[in-house]
Amino acid sequence: MKNFYGDSKMKIVFYILALVISAVLIFQITSKNQSKKPIDWSSEESISTHIEIRQDTEYGELTYGPNFALSDEKLSKNFSDIYLMRVVDLNGADHYTVFISAYYKDKDWRSYKTAVNAQGNKNLPISVLSKNNISCSEEVCLYEEKLAIPLSFLYFFDGSVSGLGITIKGKRSDQIIIPASYFKAMLNSIPEE
């Protein structure tokens, strides 16, 4: 059996799936979650009330948590969206992904191209879904980089115990620490079989 991350065909399928799902859902997720009560990020129960589950005839069952970029002022200055998503495709296979939209003002692209798991200092696969130069002034530009980091079930499950620290690197490094409570809420949203 080939490794999921080593099989180039699977990488292409993942990339297409991630791009289409993120493009379709980000607007819906953002507008819907803005109307709910504030989230206590240390509370699994509070996060659970913001988890959405949808059935999609083309992609299967989609489960996504709330926008973690809103949890911290420093994060929200550099990222417009950080979502944990679980997809059960039409063949019944589970896929876990962290979607990130880096949205920032700078003199140049940050060009994120690597992701490192802080717990084990191991590289995680990362896909750049899109890069957009939104606008520029004389000094700085507004940039957006959409990224997807697929997670194995082991990383997803371990996240419910210790959270997940990810450092994304390019011309600049940024650390994102998603708490265990977020992963526990997502795990509890999985229907029992």
Short mmCIF file of C-alpha atoms in Angstrom, two decimals:
data_model
loop_
_atom_site.label_atom_id
_atom_site.label_comp_id
_atom_site.label_asym_id
_atom_site.label_seq_id
_atom_site.Cartn_x
_atom_site.Cartn_y
_atom_site.Cartn_z
CA MET A 1 0.00 0.00 0.00
CA LYS A 2 1.38 3.39 -0.96
CA ASN A 3 1.75 6.20 1.54
CA PHE A 4 -1.09 8.75 1.13
CA TYR A 5 1.31 11.68 0.99
CA GLY A 6 3.79 9.95 -1.34
CA ASP A 7 1.33 9.00 -4.04
CA SER A 8 1.23 11.84 -6.59
CA LYS A 9 -2.23 10.84 -7.85
CA MET A 10 -3.60 11.15 -4.31
CA LYS A 11 -1.91 14.55 -3.96
CA ILE A 12 -3.67 15.77 -7.10
CA VAL A 13 -7.03 14.41 -5.92
CA PHE A 14 -6.50 16.01 -2.50
CA TYR A 15 -5.53 19.34 -4.07
CA ILE A 16 -8.60 19.45 -6.33
CA LEU A 17 -10.90 18.36 -3.50
CA ALA A 18 -9.43 20.93 -1.12
CA LEU A 19 -9.58 23.77 -3.64
CA VAL A 20 -13.20 23.16 -4.64
CA ILE A 21 -14.47 22.62 -1.12
CA SER A 22 -12.67 25.65 0.28
CA ALA A 23 -13.85 27.91 -2.51
CA VAL A 24 -17.48 26.84 -2.08
CA LEU A 25 -17.63 26.82 1.71
CA ILE A 26 -15.48 29.63 3.07
CA PHE A 27 -18.02 32.34 2.28
CA GLN A 28 -20.90 30.25 3.67
CA ILE A 29 -18.98 29.35 6.84
CA THR A 30 -17.86 32.91 7.53
CA SER A 31 -21.26 34.52 7.08
CA LYS A 32 -23.09 31.85 9.08
CA ASN A 33 -20.69 31.76 12.05
CA GLN A 34 -20.59 35.55 12.45
CA SER A 35 -24.19 35.47 13.71
CA LYS A 36 -23.57 32.96 16.55
CA LYS A 37 -22.58 33.62 20.18
CA PRO A 38 -18.90 34.23 21.01
CA ILE A 39 -16.77 31.11 21.41
CA ASP A 40 -14.95 30.06 24.57
CA TRP A 41 -11.94 28.41 22.88
CA SER A 42 -11.07 26.46 26.03
CA SER A 43 -14.53 24.87 26.10
CA GLU A 44 -15.27 21.82 23.99
CA GLU A 45 -19.00 22.45 24.50
CA SER A 46 -18.80 26.05 23.30
CA ILE A 47 -16.86 25.04 20.19
CA SER A 48 -19.30 22.18 19.54
CA THR A 49 -22.19 24.61 19.11
CA HIS A 50 -20.31 26.20 16.18
CA ILE A 51 -19.53 22.99 14.28
CA GLU A 52 -21.41 22.50 11.03
CA ILE A 53 -22.14 19.19 9.29
CA ARG A 54 -23.40 19.14 5.70
CA GLN A 55 -24.17 16.49 3.16
CA ASP A 56 -22.88 17.28 -0.30
CA THR A 57 -23.95 15.16 -3.26
CA GLU A 58 -20.61 15.69 -4.98
CA TYR A 59 -18.14 15.44 -2.06
CA GLY A 60 -19.89 13.52 0.73
CA GLU A 61 -20.21 14.54 4.37
CA LEU A 62 -18.45 17.78 5.31
CA THR A 63 -17.79 18.68 8.95
CA TYR A 64 -16.03 21.92 9.78
CA GLY A 65 -15.29 23.75 12.97
CA PRO A 66 -15.48 27.48 13.68
CA ASN A 67 -12.98 30.00 12.33
CA PHE A 68 -10.02 29.72 14.71
CA ALA A 69 -8.43 32.89 13.28
CA LEU A 70 -10.99 34.82 15.36
CA SER A 71 -9.64 33.34 18.61
CA ASP A 72 -6.69 35.69 18.94
CA GLU A 73 -6.00 39.27 17.85
CA LYS A 74 -2.48 38.42 16.66
CA LEU A 75 -3.81 35.56 14.52
CA SER A 76 -6.60 37.69 13.04
CA LYS A 77 -4.06 40.35 11.96
CA ASN A 78 -2.34 37.80 9.71
CA PHE A 79 -5.04 35.22 8.95
CA SER A 80 -8.65 35.67 7.90
CA ASP A 81 -9.56 31.98 8.11
CA ILE A 82 -8.30 28.93 9.98
CA TYR A 83 -10.67 25.95 9.87
CA LEU A 84 -10.37 22.30 10.78
CA MET A 85 -12.39 20.16 8.37
CA ARG A 86 -13.33 16.51 8.12
CA VAL A 87 -14.62 15.10 4.83
CA VAL A 88 -16.10 11.63 4.44
CA ASP A 89 -15.98 11.18 0.68
CA LEU A 90 -18.55 9.25 -1.34
CA ASN A 91 -16.41 6.09 -1.00
CA GLY A 92 -16.49 6.37 2.81
CA ALA A 93 -12.87 7.48 3.26
CA ASP A 94 -12.12 10.11 5.92
CA HIS A 95 -9.94 13.14 5.13
CA TYR A 96 -8.83 15.70 7.73
CA THR A 97 -7.49 19.12 6.75
CA VAL A 98 -6.52 22.44 8.28
CA PHE A 99 -7.50 25.26 5.88
CA ILE A 100 -5.66 28.55 6.31
CA SER A 101 -6.15 31.90 4.58
CA ALA A 102 -3.20 34.17 5.27
CA TYR A 103 -4.46 37.73 4.74
CA TYR A 104 -1.83 40.36 5.42
CA LYS A 105 -0.22 43.67 4.50
CA ASP A 106 3.45 43.46 3.61
CA LYS A 107 6.07 44.60 1.11
CA ASP A 108 6.25 41.17 -0.53
CA TRP A 109 4.66 37.73 -0.52
CA ARG A 110 5.35 35.55 2.49
CA SER A 111 5.21 32.56 0.12
CA TYR A 112 4.41 29.89 2.69
CA LYS A 113 5.68 26.54 1.46
CA THR A 114 6.38 24.35 4.49
CA ALA A 115 4.47 23.36 7.61
CA VAL A 116 6.10 21.85 10.68
CA ASN A 117 4.33 20.07 13.53
CA ALA A 118 5.62 21.66 16.73
CA GLN A 119 5.02 18.53 18.84
CA GLY A 120 7.30 16.25 16.84
CA ASN A 121 9.14 18.83 14.73
CA LYS A 122 8.04 16.89 11.62
CA ASN A 123 7.19 18.35 8.24
CA LEU A 124 3.54 18.18 7.29
CA PRO A 125 2.36 18.23 3.68
CA ILE A 126 1.08 21.64 2.59
CA SER A 127 -0.76 22.69 -0.57
CA VAL A 128 -0.92 26.26 -1.78
CA LEU A 129 -4.47 26.55 -3.10
CA SER A 130 -4.21 30.13 -4.36
CA LYS A 131 -2.30 33.39 -4.05
CA ASN A 132 -3.97 36.76 -4.65
CA ASN A 133 -2.56 40.27 -4.63
CA ILE A 134 -5.64 42.16 -3.41
CA SER A 135 -4.40 45.76 -3.63
CA CYS A 136 -1.28 47.90 -3.28
CA SER A 137 -0.38 51.33 -2.00
CA GLU A 138 2.98 53.01 -2.50
CA GLU A 139 4.51 51.18 0.48
CA VAL A 140 2.70 47.87 1.00
CA CYS A 141 0.34 45.43 -0.65
CA LEU A 142 -2.55 43.40 0.71
CA TYR A 143 -1.95 39.71 0.01
CA GLU A 144 -3.95 36.52 0.45
CA GLU A 145 -2.51 33.00 0.40
CA LYS A 146 -4.90 30.06 0.78
CA LEU A 147 -3.28 26.92 2.17
CA ALA A 148 -4.39 23.38 3.04
CA ILE A 149 -2.57 21.02 5.39
CA PRO A 150 -3.91 17.45 5.28
CA LEU A 151 -3.73 15.58 8.57
CA SER A 152 -3.67 11.85 9.14
CA PHE A 153 -6.25 10.46 11.56
CA LEU A 154 -3.39 9.97 14.04
CA TYR A 155 -2.57 13.72 14.02
CA PHE A 156 -6.28 14.52 14.22
CA PHE A 157 -6.79 12.16 17.18
CA ASP A 158 -3.58 13.28 18.93
CA GLY A 159 -4.82 16.86 18.58
CA SER A 160 -7.65 15.98 20.98
CA VAL A 161 -5.06 15.19 23.67
CA SER A 162 -2.40 17.85 23.21
CA GLY A 163 -3.73 20.25 20.59
CA LEU A 164 -1.75 20.92 17.44
CA GLY A 165 1.01 23.44 17.01
CA ILE A 166 1.87 24.19 13.39
CA THR A 167 4.56 26.55 12.16
CA ILE A 168 4.08 27.61 8.56
CA LYS A 169 7.20 28.90 6.87
CA GLY A 170 8.08 30.92 3.82
CA LYS A 171 9.80 34.29 3.80
CA ARG A 172 8.34 34.56 7.29
CA SER A 173 7.31 31.99 9.89
CA ASP A 174 4.02 32.01 11.77
CA GLN A 175 2.87 29.66 14.50
CA ILE A 176 -0.71 28.49 14.85
CA ILE A 177 -1.64 26.53 17.99
CA ILE A 178 -5.06 24.88 17.79
CA PRO A 179 -6.20 23.74 21.26
CA ALA A 180 -7.18 20.20 22.22
CA SER A 181 -10.72 21.44 22.95
CA TYR A 182 -11.21 22.22 19.22
CA PHE A 183 -10.15 18.70 18.21
CA LYS A 184 -12.27 17.09 20.97
CA ALA A 185 -15.32 19.01 19.75
CA MET A 186 -14.65 17.83 16.19
CA LEU A 187 -14.16 14.21 17.32
CA ASN A 188 -17.41 14.32 19.28
CA SER A 189 -19.23 15.51 16.17
CA ILE A 190 -18.38 12.26 14.36
CA PRO A 191 -21.51 10.08 14.35
CA GLU A 192 -21.20 6.69 16.02
CA GLU A 193 -21.44 3.82 13.59
#
